[in-house]
Amino acid sequence: MKILAPGSTIGIIGGGQLGRMLAIAAAQLGYRSHIYSPELSGPAADVAPRWTQGAYDDVVALAAFAAEIHVATYEFENVDADPLEALAARVPLHPPLAALRIAQDRVAEKTFAAAQGAVTAAWTEVNSRADLDRAIAAIGTPAILKTTRFGYDGKGQSRLASSADADAAYDAIDRSPAILEALVAFDHEYSVIVARGQDGLSGVWDAPENVHVDGILATSTIPPHPDIVAQLDEAKAIATRLADALDYVGVMAVEFFASAEGPVFNEMAPRVHNSGHWTIEGAVASQFENHIRAVCGLPLGDTSLVAPQVVMQNLIGADVVRWPELFAQTGAHVHLYGKHEAPPGRKMGHVTRISGNRVVETGASLP
């Protein structure tokens, strides 16, 4: 384990809103951030002192970037892991590339989760149109066809109500390698966010209930529905096992469906996660702070709630034009990501609201 002193530089692969919030957390702890991204600028540019423009598969540029930093991390999983070997060969890279490779391939992800004792929906691999017919015969319908790689926020997915939808569904995902997954009977979705340090110790935040609209996260709410609370111990144990099996360092999110039989694993994200944005105001130490602590070898911060009720709402597309109204609301913690265009479906910011008496270590409360 190597502890980096404040003043060290953290390299962040990706310059979106997650990179932005990681850079803010790093600055609060006294660290500098250096962004690497193919874009000339992005949300993280407003808060990170350095930015290198380079392709994610440019091993020469990545090696040069490594010479400018002390440790590296990444803000999203839709980047090819192989070129990052050039970076990992020169500086510590957290989370490990094994986690990235597993999370960006649905076949590997579900196989790995099942090996750690997680229950998944029934699924089978689809690599051809004939495979899809065989998968429908095995899985049945309704079902959902998902690309094995590079799908997020509802992208790369198509639903089949019956076998008659097979051609249209396969065309909708551009006939890409995929899995066919049975629809899970569930009433609630939730996520477990775990932070694991270089010393192998873990911390887990309270789990929010997540509501999606058109495949995009709309709200995360704590406390979640009682049906979720009843299965949280099992879900947290699964998430921690996944992190331990990977010798993970950093923050990881694991999404679950709350079924009548218990938690059903949906997917894992080897990074800070949208459903954890509420932790900035709602927890003693946010997911962003603990990710920075972990990659720098520091002890993890306290994941406890600071208040009994927390709601995070995403500002998607035109929602952001409500900013004058939101800024005027008492108790609304508004985060805007600095994006200049707001097409439908784009995450432009979020708002967190905290209610109830604030919790302090003594067990007393403050008004």
mmCIF file of C-alpha atoms in Angstrom:
data_model
loop_
_atom_site.group_PDB
_atom_site.id
_atom_site.type_symbol
_atom_site.label_atom_id
_atom_site.label_comp_id
_atom_site.label_asym_id
_atom_site.label_seq_id
_atom_site.Cartn_x
_atom_site.Cartn_y
_atom_site.Cartn_z
ATOM 1 C CA MET A 1 0.000 0.000 0.000
ATOM 2 C CA LYS A 2 1.345 3.399 -1.004
ATOM 3 C CA ILE A 3 0.041 6.553 0.661
ATOM 4 C CA LEU A 4 0.175 9.669 -1.505
ATOM 5 C CA ALA A 5 0.611 12.942 0.322
ATOM 6 C CA PRO A 6 -1.590 15.938 -0.421
ATOM 7 C CA GLY A 7 -0.093 17.895 -3.288
ATOM 8 C CA SER A 8 0.253 14.765 -5.406
ATOM 9 C CA THR A 9 -1.451 14.635 -8.792
ATOM 10 C CA ILE A 10 -4.310 12.254 -9.564
ATOM 11 C CA GLY A 11 -4.808 11.401 -13.218
ATOM 12 C CA ILE A 12 -8.465 10.949 -14.195
ATOM 13 C CA ILE A 13 -9.398 9.182 -17.418
ATOM 14 C CA GLY A 14 -12.473 10.997 -18.693
ATOM 15 C CA GLY A 15 -13.570 14.603 -18.273
ATOM 16 C CA GLY A 16 -17.319 14.354 -17.742
ATOM 17 C CA GLN A 17 -19.384 15.193 -14.681
ATOM 18 C CA LEU A 18 -18.001 12.289 -12.652
ATOM 19 C CA GLY A 19 -14.473 13.509 -13.355
ATOM 20 C CA ARG A 20 -15.621 16.969 -12.338
ATOM 21 C CA MET A 21 -16.922 15.813 -8.963
ATOM 22 C CA LEU A 22 -13.840 13.645 -8.377
ATOM 23 C CA ALA A 23 -11.623 16.660 -9.045
ATOM 24 C CA ILE A 24 -13.622 18.770 -6.600
ATOM 25 C CA ALA A 25 -13.246 16.103 -3.906
ATOM 26 C CA ALA A 26 -9.535 15.792 -4.648
ATOM 27 C CA ALA A 27 -9.043 19.541 -4.281
ATOM 28 C CA GLN A 28 -10.800 19.544 -0.915
ATOM 29 C CA LEU A 29 -8.280 16.980 0.303
ATOM 30 C CA GLY A 30 -5.358 18.945 -1.118
ATOM 31 C CA TYR A 31 -4.697 16.903 -4.259
ATOM 32 C CA ARG A 32 -4.333 18.114 -7.832
ATOM 33 C CA SER A 33 -6.201 16.570 -10.740
ATOM 34 C CA HIS A 34 -5.044 16.058 -14.309
ATOM 35 C CA ILE A 35 -7.725 15.013 -16.826
ATOM 36 C CA TYR A 36 -7.083 12.826 -19.867
ATOM 37 C CA SER A 37 -9.824 12.860 -22.493
ATOM 38 C CA PRO A 38 -10.233 12.832 -26.281
ATOM 39 C CA GLU A 39 -12.289 16.013 -26.066
ATOM 40 C CA LEU A 40 -10.699 19.440 -25.973
ATOM 41 C CA SER A 41 -12.733 20.338 -22.893
ATOM 42 C CA GLY A 42 -15.615 19.101 -20.757
ATOM 43 C CA PRO A 43 -17.359 19.454 -17.376
ATOM 44 C CA ALA A 44 -14.173 18.600 -15.461
ATOM 45 C CA ALA A 45 -12.218 21.387 -17.168
ATOM 46 C CA ASP A 46 -13.858 23.982 -14.935
ATOM 47 C CA VAL A 47 -12.314 22.515 -11.796
ATOM 48 C CA ALA A 48 -9.216 20.521 -12.805
ATOM 49 C CA PRO A 49 -6.000 22.509 -13.195
ATOM 50 C CA ARG A 50 -4.625 20.347 -16.028
ATOM 51 C CA TRP A 51 -6.152 18.700 -19.086
ATOM 52 C CA THR A 52 -4.496 16.495 -21.685
ATOM 53 C CA GLN A 53 -6.347 15.850 -24.921
ATOM 54 C CA GLY A 54 -5.630 12.366 -26.229
ATOM 55 C CA ALA A 55 -7.373 9.328 -27.623
ATOM 56 C CA TYR A 56 -8.215 6.558 -25.177
ATOM 57 C CA ASP A 57 -6.337 4.070 -27.375
ATOM 58 C CA ASP A 58 -3.217 6.209 -27.870
ATOM 59 C CA VAL A 59 -0.662 4.280 -25.835
ATOM 60 C CA VAL A 60 2.081 6.830 -26.521
ATOM 61 C CA ALA A 61 -0.050 9.707 -25.223
ATOM 62 C CA LEU A 62 -1.144 7.610 -22.230
ATOM 63 C CA ALA A 63 2.475 6.854 -21.373
ATOM 64 C CA ALA A 64 3.312 10.548 -21.537
ATOM 65 C CA PHE A 65 0.298 11.306 -19.347
ATOM 66 C CA ALA A 66 1.555 8.759 -16.800
ATOM 67 C CA ALA A 67 4.777 10.736 -16.446
ATOM 68 C CA GLU A 68 2.775 13.738 -15.227
ATOM 69 C CA ILE A 69 0.784 12.013 -12.460
ATOM 70 C CA HIS A 70 1.265 9.916 -9.324
ATOM 71 C CA VAL A 71 -1.816 7.680 -9.507
ATOM 72 C CA ALA A 72 -4.554 7.121 -12.074
ATOM 73 C CA THR A 73 -8.260 6.347 -11.995
ATOM 74 C CA TYR A 74 -11.155 6.493 -14.453
ATOM 75 C CA GLU A 75 -14.620 8.001 -14.376
ATOM 76 C CA PHE A 76 -16.466 5.594 -16.665
ATOM 77 C CA GLU A 77 -16.174 2.059 -17.999
ATOM 78 C CA ASN A 78 -16.827 2.566 -21.711
ATOM 79 C CA VAL A 79 -13.153 2.748 -22.593
ATOM 80 C CA ASP A 80 -11.086 -0.140 -23.905
ATOM 81 C CA ALA A 81 -9.011 -1.624 -21.097
ATOM 82 C CA ASP A 82 -6.123 -2.865 -23.253
ATOM 83 C CA PRO A 83 -4.546 0.551 -24.029
ATOM 84 C CA LEU A 84 -4.734 1.448 -20.339
ATOM 85 C CA GLU A 85 -2.089 -1.225 -19.734
ATOM 86 C CA ALA A 86 0.401 1.392 -20.915
ATOM 87 C CA LEU A 87 -0.743 3.606 -18.073
ATOM 88 C CA ALA A 88 -0.932 0.852 -15.442
ATOM 89 C CA ALA A 89 2.630 -0.210 -16.273
ATOM 90 C CA ARG A 90 3.906 3.196 -15.170
ATOM 91 C CA VAL A 91 1.692 4.370 -12.304
ATOM 92 C CA PRO A 92 -0.798 2.694 -9.960
ATOM 93 C CA LEU A 93 -4.210 2.459 -11.620
ATOM 94 C CA HIS A 94 -7.325 2.066 -9.477
ATOM 95 C CA PRO A 95 -9.772 0.371 -9.748
ATOM 96 C CA PRO A 96 -7.933 -2.614 -11.273
ATOM 97 C CA LEU A 97 -8.231 -3.300 -14.975
ATOM 98 C CA ALA A 98 -9.776 -6.688 -14.175
ATOM 99 C CA ALA A 99 -12.820 -4.847 -12.783
ATOM 100 C CA LEU A 100 -13.033 -2.679 -15.894
ATOM 101 C CA ARG A 101 -12.857 -5.666 -18.231
ATOM 102 C CA ILE A 102 -15.564 -7.545 -16.346
ATOM 103 C CA ALA A 103 -17.944 -4.605 -16.006
ATOM 104 C CA GLN A 104 -17.797 -3.626 -19.664
ATOM 105 C CA ASP A 105 -18.816 -7.083 -20.907
ATOM 106 C CA ARG A 106 -22.219 -8.395 -19.815
ATOM 107 C CA VAL A 107 -21.262 -12.038 -20.303
ATOM 108 C CA ALA A 108 -18.168 -11.691 -18.112
ATOM 109 C CA GLU A 109 -20.071 -9.546 -15.613
ATOM 110 C CA LYS A 110 -22.946 -11.949 -15.049
ATOM 111 C CA THR A 111 -20.633 -14.957 -14.962
ATOM 112 C CA PHE A 112 -18.446 -13.249 -12.365
ATOM 113 C CA ALA A 113 -21.409 -12.154 -10.241
ATOM 114 C CA ALA A 114 -22.869 -15.661 -10.211
ATOM 115 C CA ALA A 115 -19.495 -17.087 -9.169
ATOM 116 C CA GLN A 116 -19.614 -14.804 -6.109
ATOM 117 C CA GLY A 117 -23.062 -16.057 -5.118
ATOM 118 C CA ALA A 118 -25.228 -13.362 -6.713
ATOM 119 C CA VAL A 119 -28.537 -14.307 -8.299
ATOM 120 C CA THR A 120 -28.991 -12.966 -11.828
ATOM 121 C CA ALA A 121 -31.888 -13.007 -14.252
ATOM 122 C CA ALA A 122 -31.904 -15.962 -16.629
ATOM 123 C CA TRP A 123 -29.811 -15.074 -19.667
ATOM 124 C CA THR A 124 -28.037 -16.531 -22.661
ATOM 125 C CA GLU A 125 -25.481 -15.249 -25.143
ATOM 126 C CA VAL A 126 -26.529 -14.077 -28.621
ATOM 127 C CA ASN A 127 -23.950 -13.772 -31.393
ATOM 128 C CA SER A 128 -26.143 -14.336 -34.443
ATOM 129 C CA ARG A 129 -29.750 -14.170 -35.577
ATOM 130 C CA ALA A 130 -29.985 -17.937 -35.178
ATOM 131 C CA ASP A 131 -28.647 -17.587 -31.640
ATOM 132 C CA LEU A 132 -31.481 -15.183 -30.895
ATOM 133 C CA ASP A 133 -34.084 -17.754 -31.948
ATOM 134 C CA ARG A 134 -32.434 -20.348 -29.720
ATOM 135 C CA ALA A 135 -32.253 -17.842 -26.854
ATOM 136 C CA ILE A 136 -35.956 -17.018 -27.172
ATOM 137 C CA ALA A 137 -36.774 -20.716 -27.057
ATOM 138 C CA ALA A 138 -34.667 -21.106 -23.904
ATOM 139 C CA ILE A 139 -35.479 -17.856 -22.071
ATOM 140 C CA GLY A 140 -38.947 -17.112 -23.362
ATOM 141 C CA THR A 141 -40.599 -13.718 -23.706
ATOM 142 C CA PRO A 142 -41.040 -11.017 -22.623
ATOM 143 C CA ALA A 143 -37.299 -10.464 -22.535
ATOM 144 C CA ILE A 144 -34.723 -7.787 -23.181
ATOM 145 C CA LEU A 145 -31.878 -7.910 -25.683
ATOM 146 C CA LYS A 146 -28.751 -6.088 -24.459
ATOM 147 C CA THR A 147 -25.474 -5.487 -26.248
ATOM 148 C CA THR A 148 -22.615 -7.143 -24.403
ATOM 149 C CA ARG A 149 -20.543 -3.950 -24.470
ATOM 150 C CA PHE A 150 -20.955 -0.172 -24.338
ATOM 151 C CA GLY A 151 -24.547 0.081 -23.159
ATOM 152 C CA TYR A 152 -25.633 2.585 -20.515
ATOM 153 C CA ASP A 153 -28.621 4.803 -19.664
ATOM 154 C CA GLY A 154 -30.893 2.499 -21.641
ATOM 155 C CA LYS A 155 -28.681 2.502 -24.738
ATOM 156 C CA GLY A 156 -27.905 -0.742 -26.546
ATOM 157 C CA GLN A 157 -31.128 -2.397 -25.374
ATOM 158 C CA SER A 158 -34.318 -3.565 -27.039
ATOM 159 C CA ARG A 159 -37.355 -5.295 -25.553
ATOM 160 C CA LEU A 160 -39.154 -8.260 -27.017
ATOM 161 C CA ALA A 161 -42.790 -8.713 -26.090
ATOM 162 C CA SER A 162 -42.920 -11.895 -28.184
ATOM 163 C CA SER A 163 -40.834 -13.857 -30.680
ATOM 164 C CA ALA A 164 -42.388 -11.747 -33.431
ATOM 165 C CA ASP A 165 -40.214 -8.842 -32.224
ATOM 166 C CA ALA A 166 -36.956 -10.704 -32.817
ATOM 167 C CA ASP A 167 -35.946 -9.118 -36.127
ATOM 168 C CA ALA A 168 -36.786 -5.584 -35.023
ATOM 169 C CA ALA A 169 -35.003 -6.023 -31.680
ATOM 170 C CA TYR A 170 -31.882 -7.439 -33.298
ATOM 171 C CA ASP A 171 -31.782 -4.612 -35.848
ATOM 172 C CA ALA A 172 -32.288 -2.064 -33.051
ATOM 173 C CA ILE A 173 -28.977 -3.064 -31.495
ATOM 174 C CA ASP A 174 -27.264 -3.138 -34.918
ATOM 175 C CA ARG A 175 -26.980 -6.932 -34.744
ATOM 176 C CA SER A 176 -24.177 -6.513 -32.200
ATOM 177 C CA PRO A 177 -23.025 -9.298 -29.848
ATOM 178 C CA ALA A 178 -25.606 -9.424 -27.083
ATOM 179 C CA ILE A 179 -27.339 -11.335 -24.368
ATOM 180 C CA LEU A 180 -31.015 -12.106 -24.115
ATOM 181 C CA GLU A 181 -32.163 -11.604 -20.552
ATOM 182 C CA ALA A 182 -35.461 -12.645 -19.001
ATOM 183 C CA LEU A 183 -37.459 -9.816 -17.500
ATOM 184 C CA VAL A 184 -37.337 -9.924 -13.712
ATOM 185 C CA ALA A 185 -40.529 -9.522 -11.726
ATOM 186 C CA PHE A 186 -39.693 -6.691 -9.340
ATOM 187 C CA ASP A 187 -41.296 -3.666 -7.767
ATOM 188 C CA HIS A 188 -38.200 -1.702 -6.820
ATOM 189 C CA GLU A 189 -34.638 -1.036 -7.987
ATOM 190 C CA TYR A 190 -31.776 -0.059 -5.736
ATOM 191 C CA SER A 191 -28.014 0.207 -5.651
ATOM 192 C CA VAL A 192 -25.342 -0.683 -3.143
ATOM 193 C CA ILE A 193 -22.284 1.529 -3.306
ATOM 194 C CA VAL A 194 -19.176 0.151 -1.657
ATOM 195 C CA ALA A 195 -15.810 1.815 -1.112
ATOM 196 C CA ARG A 196 -12.758 -0.408 -0.623
ATOM 197 C CA GLY A 197 -9.364 0.884 0.427
ATOM 198 C CA GLN A 198 -5.900 -0.365 -0.397
ATOM 199 C CA ASP A 199 -5.833 -1.964 3.048
ATOM 200 C CA GLY A 200 -8.784 -4.192 2.097
ATOM 201 C CA LEU A 201 -11.220 -2.475 4.452
ATOM 202 C CA SER A 202 -14.624 -1.541 3.051
ATOM 203 C CA GLY A 203 -17.397 0.930 3.763
ATOM 204 C CA VAL A 204 -20.950 0.797 2.424
ATOM 205 C CA TRP A 205 -23.447 3.655 2.228
ATOM 206 C CA ASP A 206 -27.163 3.374 2.883
ATOM 207 C CA ALA A 207 -28.795 2.056 -0.282
ATOM 208 C CA PRO A 208 -31.094 4.367 -2.240
ATOM 209 C CA GLU A 209 -34.209 3.282 -4.078
ATOM 210 C CA ASN A 210 -33.739 4.256 -7.719
ATOM 211 C CA VAL A 211 -36.437 5.227 -10.186
ATOM 212 C CA HIS A 212 -35.613 5.252 -13.898
ATOM 213 C CA VAL A 213 -37.472 7.025 -16.678
ATOM 214 C CA ASP A 214 -36.766 5.939 -20.258
ATOM 215 C CA GLY A 215 -33.777 3.966 -18.994
ATOM 216 C CA ILE A 216 -32.181 6.980 -17.281
ATOM 217 C CA LEU A 217 -31.960 7.420 -13.520
ATOM 218 C CA ALA A 218 -34.490 10.029 -12.401
ATOM 219 C CA THR A 219 -34.375 9.882 -8.580
ATOM 220 C CA SER A 220 -32.509 8.159 -5.765
ATOM 221 C CA THR A 221 -34.294 8.150 -2.402
ATOM 222 C CA ILE A 222 -33.298 7.238 1.144
ATOM 223 C CA PRO A 223 -34.789 5.530 3.037
ATOM 224 C CA PRO A 224 -35.828 3.000 0.396
ATOM 225 C CA HIS A 225 -39.009 0.936 0.390
ATOM 226 C CA PRO A 226 -39.294 -1.600 3.260
ATOM 227 C CA ASP A 227 -39.059 -4.447 0.737
ATOM 228 C CA ILE A 228 -35.580 -3.202 -0.147
ATOM 229 C CA VAL A 229 -34.579 -2.736 3.494
ATOM 230 C CA ALA A 230 -35.505 -6.366 4.196
ATOM 231 C CA GLN A 231 -32.886 -7.650 1.742
ATOM 232 C CA LEU A 232 -30.157 -5.049 2.161
ATOM 233 C CA ASP A 233 -27.884 -7.147 4.380
ATOM 234 C CA GLU A 234 -27.685 -9.795 1.673
ATOM 235 C CA ALA A 235 -27.171 -7.247 -1.098
ATOM 236 C CA LYS A 236 -24.422 -5.440 0.816
ATOM 237 C CA ALA A 237 -22.681 -8.755 1.471
ATOM 238 C CA ILE A 238 -22.778 -9.558 -2.256
ATOM 239 C CA ALA A 239 -21.367 -6.154 -3.224
ATOM 240 C CA THR A 240 -18.570 -6.503 -0.687
ATOM 241 C CA ARG A 241 -17.734 -10.010 -1.948
ATOM 242 C CA LEU A 242 -17.502 -8.717 -5.495
ATOM 243 C CA ALA A 243 -15.097 -5.986 -4.407
ATOM 244 C CA ASP A 244 -12.981 -8.388 -2.352
ATOM 245 C CA ALA A 245 -12.776 -10.924 -5.189
ATOM 246 C CA LEU A 246 -11.349 -8.216 -7.450
ATOM 247 C CA ASP A 247 -8.978 -6.839 -4.799
ATOM 248 C CA TYR A 248 -10.796 -3.657 -5.670
ATOM 249 C CA VAL A 249 -9.593 -0.166 -4.759
ATOM 250 C CA GLY A 250 -12.038 2.715 -5.034
ATOM 251 C CA VAL A 251 -15.813 3.054 -5.212
ATOM 252 C CA MET A 252 -18.013 0.500 -6.972
ATOM 253 C CA ALA A 253 -21.778 0.521 -7.499
ATOM 254 C CA VAL A 254 -23.836 -2.662 -7.752
ATOM 255 C CA GLU A 255 -27.409 -2.373 -9.001
ATOM 256 C CA PHE A 256 -30.105 -4.788 -7.818
ATOM 257 C CA PHE A 257 -33.754 -5.564 -8.427
ATOM 258 C CA ALA A 258 -35.808 -6.193 -5.292
ATOM 259 C CA SER A 259 -37.636 -9.431 -6.066
ATOM 260 C CA ALA A 260 -39.850 -11.573 -3.855
ATOM 261 C CA GLU A 261 -36.990 -14.080 -3.604
ATOM 262 C CA GLY A 262 -34.360 -11.514 -2.616
ATOM 263 C CA PRO A 263 -31.826 -9.304 -4.402
ATOM 264 C CA VAL A 264 -31.313 -9.957 -8.108
ATOM 265 C CA PHE A 265 -28.022 -8.657 -9.504
ATOM 266 C CA ASN A 266 -28.456 -6.309 -12.465
ATOM 267 C CA GLU A 267 -25.029 -4.831 -13.155
ATOM 268 C CA MET A 268 -21.912 -3.378 -11.571
ATOM 269 C CA ALA A 269 -20.113 -0.131 -12.306
ATOM 270 C CA PRO A 270 -16.403 0.087 -11.393
ATOM 271 C CA ARG A 271 -16.549 3.777 -10.561
ATOM 272 C CA VAL A 272 -18.442 6.439 -8.696
ATOM 273 C CA HIS A 273 -22.088 6.284 -9.705
ATOM 274 C CA ASN A 274 -25.037 8.556 -10.457
ATOM 275 C CA SER A 275 -27.110 6.894 -7.729
ATOM 276 C CA GLY A 276 -24.469 7.945 -5.204
ATOM 277 C CA HIS A 277 -24.512 11.666 -5.942
ATOM 278 C CA TRP A 278 -26.714 12.178 -2.878
ATOM 279 C CA THR A 279 -23.708 11.330 -0.683
ATOM 280 C CA ILE A 280 -22.143 14.755 -1.323
ATOM 281 C CA GLU A 281 -24.585 16.383 1.092
ATOM 282 C CA GLY A 282 -26.279 13.321 2.563
ATOM 283 C CA ALA A 283 -23.324 11.391 4.014
ATOM 284 C CA VAL A 284 -20.411 12.287 6.254
ATOM 285 C CA ALA A 285 -17.980 11.306 3.486
ATOM 286 C CA SER A 286 -19.209 11.293 -0.111
ATOM 287 C CA GLN A 287 -18.550 8.598 -2.677
ATOM 288 C CA PHE A 288 -16.193 11.028 -4.415
ATOM 289 C CA GLU A 289 -14.180 11.740 -1.288
ATOM 290 C CA ASN A 290 -13.854 8.057 -0.481
ATOM 291 C CA HIS A 291 -12.801 7.212 -4.018
ATOM 292 C CA ILE A 292 -10.012 9.779 -3.759
ATOM 293 C CA ARG A 293 -9.086 8.505 -0.300
ATOM 294 C CA ALA A 294 -8.914 4.933 -1.594
ATOM 295 C CA VAL A 295 -6.779 5.580 -4.672
ATOM 296 C CA CYS A 296 -4.389 7.688 -2.583
ATOM 297 C CA GLY A 297 -4.027 5.008 0.112
ATOM 298 C CA LEU A 298 -5.802 6.990 2.832
ATOM 299 C CA PRO A 299 -8.235 5.551 5.393
ATOM 300 C CA LEU A 300 -11.825 5.634 4.223
ATOM 301 C CA GLY A 301 -14.170 8.288 5.532
ATOM 302 C CA ASP A 302 -17.421 7.702 7.410
ATOM 303 C CA THR A 303 -20.272 6.538 5.143
ATOM 304 C CA SER A 304 -23.013 7.326 7.682
ATOM 305 C CA LEU A 305 -26.038 9.442 6.842
ATOM 306 C CA VAL A 306 -26.161 13.007 8.120
ATOM 307 C CA ALA A 307 -29.974 13.068 8.016
ATOM 308 C CA PRO A 308 -32.670 10.404 7.886
ATOM 309 C CA GLN A 309 -34.171 11.416 4.536
ATOM 310 C CA VAL A 310 -32.322 12.250 1.335
ATOM 311 C CA VAL A 311 -33.633 12.588 -2.220
ATOM 312 C CA MET A 312 -31.461 13.151 -5.295
ATOM 313 C CA GLN A 313 -33.145 14.205 -8.541
ATOM 314 C CA ASN A 314 -31.353 14.281 -11.875
ATOM 315 C CA LEU A 315 -31.756 17.299 -14.126
ATOM 316 C CA ILE A 316 -32.106 15.753 -17.565
ATOM 317 C CA GLY A 317 -32.201 17.708 -20.798
ATOM 318 C CA ALA A 318 -34.472 20.748 -20.560
ATOM 319 C CA ASP A 319 -34.881 20.262 -16.777
ATOM 320 C CA VAL A 320 -31.810 22.449 -16.391
ATOM 321 C CA VAL A 321 -33.681 25.565 -17.546
ATOM 322 C CA ARG A 322 -35.395 25.469 -14.151
ATOM 323 C CA TRP A 323 -32.164 26.664 -12.531
ATOM 324 C CA PRO A 324 -33.566 30.057 -11.365
ATOM 325 C CA GLU A 325 -36.414 28.288 -9.584
ATOM 326 C CA LEU A 326 -34.093 25.678 -8.077
ATOM 327 C CA PHE A 327 -31.568 28.240 -6.847
ATOM 328 C CA ALA A 328 -34.440 30.016 -5.054
ATOM 329 C CA GLN A 329 -35.588 26.894 -3.194
ATOM 330 C CA THR A 330 -34.546 26.611 0.437
ATOM 331 C CA GLY A 331 -32.719 23.372 1.088
ATOM 332 C CA ALA A 332 -32.105 22.503 -2.565
ATOM 333 C CA HIS A 333 -28.445 21.601 -3.143
ATOM 334 C CA VAL A 334 -28.059 22.283 -6.858
ATOM 335 C CA HIS A 335 -25.194 20.841 -8.902
ATOM 336 C CA LEU A 336 -24.858 21.957 -12.525
ATOM 337 C CA TYR A 337 -22.257 20.233 -14.659
ATOM 338 C CA GLY A 338 -21.321 23.112 -16.955
ATOM 339 C CA LYS A 339 -22.561 21.467 -20.149
ATOM 340 C CA HIS A 340 -23.452 23.945 -22.863
ATOM 341 C CA GLU A 341 -26.101 21.957 -24.730
ATOM 342 C CA ALA A 342 -29.110 20.171 -23.234
ATOM 343 C CA PRO A 343 -30.444 17.609 -25.709
ATOM 344 C CA PRO A 344 -33.117 15.173 -24.490
ATOM 345 C CA GLY A 345 -31.694 12.461 -22.255
ATOM 346 C CA ARG A 346 -28.488 14.303 -21.345
ATOM 347 C CA LYS A 347 -27.651 14.597 -17.648
ATOM 348 C CA MET A 348 -27.145 18.302 -17.023
ATOM 349 C CA GLY A 349 -27.008 18.343 -13.237
ATOM 350 C CA HIS A 350 -28.741 17.123 -10.109
ATOM 351 C CA VAL A 351 -30.494 18.443 -7.010
ATOM 352 C CA THR A 352 -30.254 16.897 -3.555
ATOM 353 C CA ARG A 353 -32.714 17.626 -0.762
ATOM 354 C CA ILE A 354 -32.176 16.584 2.852
ATOM 355 C CA SER A 355 -34.922 16.470 5.457
ATOM 356 C CA GLY A 356 -35.346 15.390 9.068
ATOM 357 C CA ASN A 357 -33.095 16.209 11.982
ATOM 358 C CA ARG A 358 -29.404 16.018 11.250
ATOM 359 C CA VAL A 359 -27.658 13.090 12.897
ATOM 360 C CA VAL A 360 -24.527 13.697 14.975
ATOM 361 C CA GLU A 361 -22.081 11.272 16.600
ATOM 362 C CA THR A 362 -23.530 11.709 20.077
ATOM 363 C CA GLY A 363 -26.878 10.390 18.906
ATOM 364 C CA ALA A 364 -28.438 13.770 19.598
ATOM 365 C CA SER A 365 -29.840 15.915 16.830
ATOM 366 C CA LEU A 366 -29.507 19.446 15.649
ATOM 367 C CA PRO A 367 -32.513 21.475 14.477
#
